[in-house]
Coordinates of C-alpha atoms in Angstrom, one line a residue:
M1 CA -21.7 65.7 45.2
G2 CA -22.2 62.8 43.2
Q3 CA -22.2 62.4 39.4
P4 CA -25.4 63.2 37.5
T5 CA -27.2 61.2 35.4
P6 CA -25.9 61.6 32.0
A7 CA -28.9 62.5 29.5
T8 CA -29.2 59.6 28.1
D9 CA -31.9 56.2 28.3
D10 CA -30.0 53.7 27.2
G11 CA -33.4 51.7 28.0
W12 CA -31.6 50.1 31.2
W13 CA -35.1 50.0 33.2
R14 CA -36.9 48.2 30.6
S15 CA -35.6 44.9 32.1
A16 CA -34.2 45.7 35.1
V17 CA -33.6 43.9 38.8
I18 CA -34.7 46.3 40.8
Y19 CA -34.1 45.7 44.8
Q20 CA -35.9 47.4 47.2
V21 CA -34.1 48.9 50.5
Y22 CA -36.1 49.7 53.7
V23 CA -33.4 51.2 54.9
R24 CA -34.2 51.4 58.5
S25 CA -34.4 47.4 58.7
F26 CA -31.7 47.1 56.1
A27 CA -28.1 47.0 58.1
D28 CA -27.2 49.2 61.3
G29 CA -23.6 50.6 60.7
D30 CA -23.3 52.4 64.3
G31 CA -25.1 50.0 66.3
D32 CA -27.9 52.2 67.7
G33 CA -30.3 49.8 66.4
T34 CA -31.7 51.5 62.8
G35 CA -30.6 50.5 59.9
D36 CA -28.6 53.6 58.0
L37 CA -26.6 54.5 55.3
A38 CA -23.3 53.4 56.7
G39 CA -25.1 49.9 57.2
V40 CA -26.2 49.8 53.2
R41 CA -22.8 51.1 52.4
A42 CA -20.7 48.5 54.3
R43 CA -23.5 45.8 52.1
L44 CA -23.2 47.1 48.5
P45 CA -20.9 43.8 47.8
Y46 CA -24.2 41.4 49.3
L47 CA -26.0 43.1 46.7
A48 CA -23.6 43.3 43.6
E49 CA -22.9 39.6 44.1
L50 CA -27.0 39.2 44.1
G51 CA -26.5 40.6 40.6
V52 CA -29.8 43.3 40.8
D53 CA -29.2 46.7 38.4
A54 CA -30.6 49.1 40.7
L55 CA -31.7 49.9 44.3
W56 CA -35.7 51.9 45.3
F57 CA -35.1 53.5 49.2
N58 CA -38.0 54.0 50.6
P59 CA -37.8 57.7 51.8
W60 CA -34.3 58.5 53.5
Y61 CA -35.7 62.3 54.2
R62 CA -36.0 64.1 57.2
S63 CA -39.4 63.2 59.2
P64 CA -41.0 62.8 62.8
M65 CA -41.3 58.8 61.7
K66 CA -45.0 59.1 62.1
D67 CA -45.4 56.6 59.3
G68 CA -42.0 54.8 58.4
G69 CA -41.0 58.0 56.9
Y70 CA -43.3 59.1 54.6
D71 CA -44.5 61.8 56.6
V72 CA -41.2 63.9 54.9
A73 CA -40.3 67.1 56.8
D74 CA -37.4 68.1 54.3
Y75 CA -36.6 66.6 51.0
R76 CA -33.6 67.6 50.8
A77 CA -31.7 66.0 54.2
V78 CA -31.5 62.9 54.8
D79 CA -32.9 62.0 58.6
P80 CA -30.3 61.8 61.1
A81 CA -31.0 58.5 62.2
F82 CA -30.0 57.3 58.8
G83 CA -26.9 59.3 57.8
N84 CA -26.8 62.4 56.2
L85 CA -26.7 63.8 52.5
A86 CA -22.6 63.6 52.1
E87 CA -23.3 60.0 52.8
A88 CA -26.1 59.7 50.6
E89 CA -24.1 61.0 47.5
K90 CA -21.4 58.6 48.6
L91 CA -24.1 55.6 48.5
I92 CA -25.6 56.5 44.9
A93 CA -21.8 57.0 43.9
E94 CA -20.2 54.0 45.3
A95 CA -23.1 51.5 44.2
R96 CA -22.8 53.5 40.7
E97 CA -19.4 52.0 40.7
L98 CA -20.9 48.3 41.3
G99 CA -23.0 48.9 38.5
I100 CA -25.8 49.8 40.4
R101 CA -28.2 52.9 39.9
T102 CA -30.1 54.4 42.8
L103 CA -33.8 55.2 42.8
V104 CA -35.5 57.3 45.6
D105 CA -39.1 57.8 46.9
I106 CA -40.8 60.8 46.3
V107 CA -44.3 61.5 48.4
P108 CA -45.9 64.1 46.5
N109 CA -49.8 63.5 47.7
H110 CA -48.2 65.3 51.4
V111 CA -45.4 66.3 53.7
S112 CA -45.3 66.0 57.7
D113 CA -47.1 68.6 59.8
Q114 CA -43.4 69.5 61.3
H115 CA -42.7 70.6 57.0
P116 CA -41.8 73.8 57.6
W117 CA -44.8 74.8 55.0
F118 CA -47.5 73.2 57.4
R119 CA -46.0 74.8 60.4
A120 CA -46.2 78.4 58.6
A121 CA -50.0 77.6 57.6
L122 CA -50.6 76.8 60.8
A123 CA -49.4 80.0 61.9
G124 CA -51.9 81.8 59.6
G125 CA -49.6 82.4 56.5
P126 CA -49.6 82.5 53.4
E127 CA -48.9 78.8 52.9
R128 CA -52.4 77.9 53.7
E129 CA -53.2 77.9 50.4
L130 CA -50.5 75.2 49.8
F131 CA -52.8 72.8 51.4
H132 CA -56.8 71.7 51.6
F133 CA -57.9 74.0 55.0
R134 CA -62.2 74.3 55.1
P135 CA -64.6 75.1 57.8
G136 CA -66.7 72.2 59.2
R137 CA -70.5 71.3 58.5
G138 CA -72.8 71.2 61.0
E139 CA -74.2 73.9 63.1
H140 CA -70.9 75.1 64.7
G141 CA -68.7 73.4 62.1
E142 CA -68.4 70.6 64.2
L143 CA -68.5 68.0 61.4
P144 CA -66.2 67.4 59.0
P145 CA -66.0 69.2 55.5
N146 CA -66.8 66.3 53.7
D147 CA -67.3 62.3 54.0
W148 CA -63.8 61.3 52.9
Q149 CA -62.5 58.7 54.7
S150 CA -58.7 58.1 55.2
E151 CA -56.9 55.3 53.9
F152 CA -55.5 54.5 57.6
G153 CA -59.0 54.7 58.5
G154 CA -61.5 57.2 60.3
P155 CA -61.9 60.6 58.7
A156 CA -59.6 62.2 56.0
W157 CA -60.3 65.5 58.4
T158 CA -58.7 67.0 61.4
R159 CA -59.9 69.6 63.1
L160 CA -57.8 72.7 64.0
P161 CA -58.4 75.0 67.5
D162 CA -59.8 77.6 65.2
G163 CA -62.1 75.9 64.3
D164 CA -60.5 75.0 60.8
W165 CA -60.4 71.7 59.5
Y166 CA -57.4 70.3 57.0
L167 CA -57.4 67.6 54.7
H168 CA -55.3 63.8 55.3
L169 CA -55.9 61.3 52.9
F170 CA -53.2 59.0 55.5
A171 CA -52.5 60.0 58.9
P172 CA -53.3 63.1 61.0
E173 CA -49.6 63.6 60.4
Q174 CA -49.2 64.0 56.9
P175 CA -51.6 67.2 55.5
D176 CA -52.4 66.8 52.1
L177 CA -50.7 69.9 49.2
N178 CA -52.5 71.4 46.9
W179 CA -51.9 70.4 43.3
A180 CA -53.7 73.7 42.2
H181 CA -51.4 76.0 43.6
P182 CA -48.2 76.6 41.7
A183 CA -45.8 76.5 44.3
V184 CA -46.9 72.7 44.7
R185 CA -45.6 72.1 41.6
Q186 CA -42.4 74.2 41.2
E187 CA -41.3 72.8 44.5
H188 CA -41.5 69.5 43.7
E189 CA -39.8 69.8 40.0
D190 CA -36.9 71.2 42.2
I191 CA -36.7 68.6 44.3
L192 CA -36.5 65.9 41.6
R193 CA -33.4 68.2 39.6
F194 CA -31.7 68.4 43.6
W195 CA -31.9 64.6 43.7
F196 CA -30.7 64.1 39.8
E197 CA -28.2 66.2 40.4
R198 CA -27.0 64.3 43.1
G199 CA -26.5 61.3 40.6
V200 CA -29.9 59.6 41.4
A201 CA -31.2 57.7 38.2
G202 CA -34.8 57.0 39.1
V203 CA -37.5 58.0 41.2
R204 CA -40.7 56.2 42.6
I205 CA -43.5 57.8 43.0
D206 CA -46.0 57.2 46.0
S207 CA -49.4 57.4 46.2
A208 CA -49.3 58.9 42.2
A209 CA -52.7 59.0 41.7
L210 CA -54.0 60.6 44.5
L211 CA -52.6 64.2 44.3
V212 CA -55.1 66.2 42.5
K213 CA -58.5 66.9 44.1
H214 CA -61.5 68.4 42.4
P215 CA -61.7 71.8 44.0
E216 CA -65.2 71.5 45.3
L217 CA -63.9 68.7 47.7
P218 CA -67.5 67.2 47.2
D219 CA -68.4 63.9 48.9
V220 CA -67.7 60.4 47.5
T221 CA -71.3 59.3 46.6
E222 CA -71.7 56.0 45.1
G223 CA -70.9 56.1 41.5
R224 CA -69.8 59.4 41.4
D225 CA -67.3 59.9 37.8
P226 CA -64.9 61.1 38.0
H227 CA -63.6 60.5 41.2
P228 CA -63.0 63.4 43.4
Y229 CA -59.2 62.7 44.2
V230 CA -58.7 59.4 42.6
D231 CA -57.2 59.4 39.0
R232 CA -58.3 62.9 38.1
D233 CA -57.2 64.0 34.7
E234 CA -55.7 67.2 35.2
L235 CA -53.0 64.8 37.1
H236 CA -51.5 64.1 33.5
D237 CA -50.5 67.7 33.3
V238 CA -48.0 67.0 36.6
Y239 CA -46.4 64.2 35.3
R240 CA -45.7 65.4 31.5
A241 CA -43.8 68.1 33.3
W242 CA -42.4 65.5 35.3
R243 CA -41.2 63.6 32.6
A244 CA -39.6 66.9 31.3
V245 CA -37.1 67.3 34.0
A246 CA -36.1 63.5 34.1
D247 CA -35.5 63.5 30.6
E248 CA -33.1 66.1 31.2
Y249 CA -30.9 63.6 33.3
G250 CA -32.0 60.2 31.3
A251 CA -33.8 59.4 34.7
V252 CA -37.0 57.3 35.0
F253 CA -39.8 56.9 37.0
V254 CA -42.2 54.0 38.6
G255 CA -45.5 55.3 39.7
E256 CA -47.5 53.7 42.6
V257 CA -50.8 53.5 40.4
W258 CA -53.6 51.6 42.0
L259 CA -56.3 51.7 39.0
P260 CA -59.0 48.5 38.4
D261 CA -59.4 50.3 35.0
A262 CA -56.9 49.1 32.5
E263 CA -57.6 51.8 29.5
R264 CA -56.6 54.6 32.8
F265 CA -53.8 52.7 33.7
A266 CA -52.0 53.0 30.8
R267 CA -52.6 56.4 30.3
Y268 CA -49.9 57.0 33.1
L269 CA -47.3 54.7 30.8
R270 CA -47.8 57.3 27.7
P271 CA -44.1 58.3 26.0
D272 CA -44.7 61.6 27.6
E273 CA -45.5 60.2 31.1
L274 CA -44.2 57.9 33.6
H275 CA -41.4 55.3 32.2
T276 CA -43.5 52.4 34.7
A277 CA -45.9 51.8 36.9
F278 CA -46.3 48.9 39.5
N279 CA -48.3 45.9 38.4
F280 CA -50.2 45.1 41.6
S281 CA -52.8 42.4 39.9
F282 CA -49.8 39.9 40.1
M283 CA -48.8 40.2 43.8
S284 CA -52.7 40.2 44.0
C285 CA -53.6 36.7 42.5
P286 CA -54.1 33.5 44.9
W287 CA -51.8 30.6 44.1
D288 CA -53.6 29.3 41.0
A289 CA -52.7 28.6 37.5
A290 CA -55.6 30.2 36.1
R291 CA -55.7 33.3 37.9
L292 CA -51.8 34.0 37.5
R293 CA -51.8 33.6 33.8
R294 CA -54.7 35.6 33.1
S295 CA -52.9 38.7 35.4
I296 CA -49.8 38.0 33.4
D297 CA -52.0 38.1 30.0
D298 CA -53.9 41.4 31.0
T299 CA -51.1 43.2 32.0
L300 CA -49.0 42.4 29.1
A301 CA -52.1 43.7 27.3
E302 CA -52.4 46.7 29.6
H303 CA -48.6 47.7 28.8
A304 CA -48.5 46.9 25.1
P305 CA -50.6 50.1 23.8
V306 CA -48.1 52.8 25.2
G307 CA -44.8 50.5 24.7
A308 CA -44.1 50.4 28.2
P309 CA -42.2 47.8 30.2
A310 CA -44.3 45.7 32.5
T311 CA -43.4 45.1 36.2
W312 CA -43.5 42.2 38.7
V313 CA -43.3 42.4 42.0
L314 CA -44.4 39.7 44.9
C315 CA -43.9 41.8 48.1
N316 CA -43.2 45.3 49.2
H317 CA -43.0 47.4 52.4
D318 CA -46.9 47.3 52.6
V319 CA -47.8 43.7 52.0
T320 CA -47.8 40.4 54.0
R321 CA -44.4 38.8 53.1
T322 CA -44.9 36.1 50.1
V323 CA -43.9 32.8 52.2
T324 CA -46.6 33.6 54.9
R325 CA -49.1 34.9 52.3
Y326 CA -48.4 31.6 50.0
G327 CA -48.6 29.6 52.9
R328 CA -52.2 30.5 53.5
A329 CA -55.3 29.0 52.6
D330 CA -56.5 32.7 50.8
T331 CA -53.3 33.7 49.2
G332 CA -54.6 36.7 47.7
F333 CA -53.7 40.1 48.6
D334 CA -56.4 41.2 51.0
F335 CA -54.8 43.2 54.5
A336 CA -56.8 40.8 56.4
T337 CA -54.8 38.1 55.4
K338 CA -52.6 39.8 58.1
A339 CA -55.2 38.9 61.1
F340 CA -53.6 38.0 64.3
G341 CA -53.1 34.4 64.4
T342 CA -54.0 33.2 60.9
P343 CA -52.6 29.9 60.1
T344 CA -49.4 29.9 58.3
D345 CA -47.5 26.5 56.7
L346 CA -43.8 27.9 56.4
A347 CA -42.9 24.8 54.5
L348 CA -45.9 25.3 51.8
G349 CA -45.2 28.7 51.3
T350 CA -41.4 28.4 51.0
R351 CA -41.9 26.0 48.0
R352 CA -44.5 28.1 46.7
A353 CA -42.8 31.8 47.1
R354 CA -39.4 30.2 45.4
A355 CA -41.9 28.8 42.8
A356 CA -43.1 32.3 42.2
A357 CA -39.4 33.9 42.3
L358 CA -38.3 32.1 39.2
L359 CA -41.7 32.7 37.7
S360 CA -41.5 36.4 38.1
L361 CA -38.0 36.1 37.2
A362 CA -38.7 34.6 33.8
L363 CA -41.6 37.4 32.6
P364 CA -41.0 40.2 30.1
G365 CA -40.1 43.6 31.8
V366 CA -38.6 44.8 35.5
V367 CA -38.3 42.8 38.6
Y368 CA -39.1 44.3 41.9
V369 CA -37.2 42.4 44.9
Y370 CA -38.3 43.8 48.3
Q371 CA -35.4 43.0 50.9
G372 CA -35.7 39.9 52.8
E373 CA -37.4 38.4 49.8
E374 CA -33.9 36.6 48.7
L375 CA -33.8 35.5 52.3
G376 CA -37.4 33.7 52.5
L377 CA -38.3 35.8 55.4
P378 CA -42.3 34.6 56.7
E379 CA -43.8 37.7 58.4
A380 CA -43.3 38.4 61.6
D381 CA -45.8 38.6 64.6
I382 CA -45.1 42.0 66.3
P383 CA -45.7 42.3 70.2
L384 CA -48.7 44.4 70.7
D385 CA -46.5 47.1 72.3
R386 CA -44.0 47.2 69.8
I387 CA -46.0 48.0 67.0
E388 CA -45.2 51.7 65.1
D389 CA -47.3 51.2 62.3
P390 CA -50.1 53.8 62.3
M391 CA -52.6 51.6 60.7
H392 CA -52.8 49.2 63.8
A393 CA -53.8 52.2 66.3
R394 CA -56.1 54.1 63.3
S395 CA -58.1 51.0 62.9
G396 CA -59.2 50.3 66.5
G397 CA -56.2 47.6 67.1
T398 CA -57.8 45.3 64.4
D399 CA -55.1 45.6 62.0
P400 CA -51.7 44.5 63.4
G401 CA -50.6 46.7 60.5
R402 CA -47.3 46.6 58.4
D403 CA -44.6 45.8 60.7
G404 CA -44.3 42.2 59.9
C405 CA -43.0 42.7 56.8
R406 CA -40.6 45.1 58.0
V407 CA -38.2 43.4 61.0
P408 CA -34.7 44.2 60.6
L409 CA -33.2 41.4 58.5
P410 CA -30.5 38.7 59.7
W411 CA -27.0 38.9 58.4
A412 CA -25.2 36.7 60.2
A413 CA -26.0 33.8 62.4
G414 CA -23.7 33.2 65.4
E415 CA -23.5 37.3 65.8
P416 CA -25.9 39.0 68.4
H417 CA -28.6 40.1 66.8
A418 CA -28.2 37.9 63.6
G419 CA -25.6 40.4 62.7
F420 CA -28.1 43.2 61.9
G421 CA -26.3 45.8 64.1
G422 CA -27.7 47.2 67.6
E423 CA -30.6 46.1 69.2
P424 CA -33.4 46.3 66.4
W425 CA -35.9 48.7 66.0
L426 CA -38.5 45.7 66.0
P427 CA -38.3 42.6 67.4
Q428 CA -36.3 39.6 66.0
P429 CA -38.3 36.9 66.1
D430 CA -36.9 33.5 67.9
G431 CA -35.2 31.7 64.9
W432 CA -34.4 34.5 63.2
A433 CA -30.9 33.8 62.9
A434 CA -31.8 30.8 60.7
Y435 CA -32.5 32.4 58.0
A436 CA -29.1 34.8 57.6
A437 CA -27.4 35.4 54.7
D438 CA -24.1 34.1 55.3
R439 CA -25.4 31.1 56.5
Q440 CA -27.6 30.8 53.1
A441 CA -24.6 31.9 51.1
E442 CA -23.3 28.5 51.7
D443 CA -26.0 26.3 51.2
P444 CA -26.5 25.6 47.7
G445 CA -30.5 24.9 48.4
S446 CA -30.9 28.3 50.0
M447 CA -33.3 30.7 48.9
L448 CA -30.3 33.2 48.7
R449 CA -28.5 30.9 46.1
L450 CA -31.9 30.4 43.9
Y451 CA -32.4 34.0 43.8
R452 CA -28.6 34.9 42.8
E453 CA -28.7 32.2 40.3
A454 CA -31.7 33.3 38.6
V455 CA -30.8 37.0 38.4
R456 CA -27.7 36.0 36.7
L457 CA -29.5 33.2 34.2
R458 CA -32.4 35.8 33.8
P459 CA -30.5 36.9 30.4
V460 CA -31.0 33.3 28.7
F461 CA -35.2 34.3 28.3
G462 CA -34.3 37.2 25.8
D463 CA -36.5 40.6 25.3
G464 CA -39.5 39.1 23.9
P465 CA -43.0 38.4 24.9
P466 CA -44.1 35.0 26.5
T467 CA -45.3 32.4 24.3
W468 CA -47.6 30.0 26.0
L469 CA -47.6 26.1 25.7
P470 CA -49.9 23.3 25.7
A471 CA -49.5 22.3 29.4
P472 CA -51.3 20.2 32.0
D473 CA -54.2 22.2 34.1
G474 CA -52.6 23.5 36.9
V475 CA -49.5 24.4 35.3
L476 CA -48.2 27.3 34.0
A477 CA -45.3 26.7 30.7
F478 CA -43.8 29.3 28.4
A479 CA -41.0 29.7 26.2
R480 CA -39.1 33.4 25.6
A481 CA -36.1 33.4 23.3
D482 CA -34.6 29.3 23.8
A483 CA -35.4 28.9 27.3
L484 CA -38.8 28.0 29.1
C485 CA -40.4 28.3 32.6
V486 CA -42.7 25.3 33.6
V487 CA -44.6 26.0 37.4
N488 CA -46.6 23.2 38.6
L489 CA -49.5 24.4 40.5
S490 CA -51.8 21.9 40.5
D491 CA -51.8 19.1 43.0
T492 CA -49.7 16.1 41.6
S493 CA -46.2 15.9 39.5
V494 CA -46.0 16.2 35.8
D495 CA -43.8 15.2 33.0
L496 CA -41.0 17.9 31.8
P497 CA -41.7 19.3 28.2
A498 CA -39.2 18.2 25.7
H499 CA -36.1 20.1 26.5
S500 CA -32.0 19.9 25.9
A501 CA -31.0 20.8 29.8
L502 CA -32.2 22.0 32.8
L503 CA -31.1 25.3 33.6
L504 CA -32.4 25.8 36.9
A505 CA -35.1 24.5 39.2
G506 CA -36.8 25.9 42.4
G507 CA -36.7 22.1 44.0
P508 CA -35.4 18.6 43.4
L509 CA -37.4 16.7 40.5
D510 CA -38.6 13.6 41.9
T511 CA -37.7 10.0 41.8
A512 CA -39.3 9.7 38.2
G513 CA -37.8 13.2 36.7
R514 CA -41.0 14.8 36.9
L515 CA -41.8 18.4 38.5
P516 CA -43.3 17.9 41.9
R517 CA -46.0 19.9 42.8
D518 CA -45.6 24.1 43.9
T519 CA -42.3 23.8 42.4
A520 CA -40.8 25.7 38.9
V521 CA -38.3 24.9 36.4
W522 CA -36.3 27.1 33.9
L523 CA -35.5 24.8 30.7
R524 CA -33.3 25.1 27.5
A525 CA -35.7 24.3 24.8

């Protein structure tokens, strides 16, 4: 077993750079085409050289993989495709020796339909109370119990042969747990302790605002307040109990909380609840200076009353990759932007992604980097017969799903499958080797080298909030400590503000020493 995290909090998480590892696509250590913990362990020196403070792992638990591991069958076992528990403990310990902490993903809203609890529930055992089973509506119970819709499309209910229906806000293979039952709460507190005892430094909470449901499961009618299953007040009792467990180990939480109400969002970040929550408004912004500045200001204002650090993220395992998104006419976050055949200017997207990286890393708080973003990977087009994401099937084929941002990474340009390992579980596009990490490590102008240098230099911005500086329309410019960040989102080159040194540039200045469009720089004041 790894060494437990000491029950102290040095605040490392308030300004950390955290790298998201989607294990299945990171690196294949045994040559079977699926990424695994052996592959991650072999690449720990790469992650240490990148300079990240922690790794957040998407679920590595035993799972039928009907939703990329978010259908968990056993929280205390590593899926055999990835390795085993002993190897996870070694990974946690080896990363910590390199100064890298580990965060794991907890999925509290639902489990797999192969979880022992649900299998016992189907057999008519008392475990049925741990889920949401209801009779149907209609003359013969042929209609779902209410009008709730799955996040993946279609009704959020599946009927069983005995006539009853069960609730699943996601895929049918992911039955929702009943968080009104004390056994559900106790089990999850025990799961937290299980992983904290193995040295895990924190937990990312999936779908963190969806757990608690109205006991009567009413229809979602227009204007219903409060919502029957989103952001229920009772949920805060759950997270206060979790926080007490985390404080025993000095561990931290980051919640996946999608809420439009800033005040409601901030409630999750009170001192006795979650440490941080993902900020999705920044990721959702189009490439527009005014909207990005408003998102930054609003985010910092939301977090200020509760003293929590903001988080900044450009992409994750559910979102179209940054290079592709910023290379499209509509660069806002919208699953519709993943439509088949949407044209993309990758050169434009790459310039903007480089600038966005410098912008996010210059802001106060926590930055998350999804694997492959540091390589400038674009979204991949997956052949229809190779798509695995259930969003594709549940949408009737209109949504290509999320597999395009989950394609296995290219490590070595001259090796088969770009050095990933065996033949990848998702096909790598033609030309994928051009993005290989070994090639980029030798290129001073590569995306990888930019990320490494930015992470190294990030401390020059200190700990304080940004002070916005006068700037032309379409330009973001702010100071923190004695460093400046300038991002040009306008249509023309602009003069740089007064400075003593150029610290880092997302691209070359023009021949007159001006900052070109879609480019960012860090300056010494």
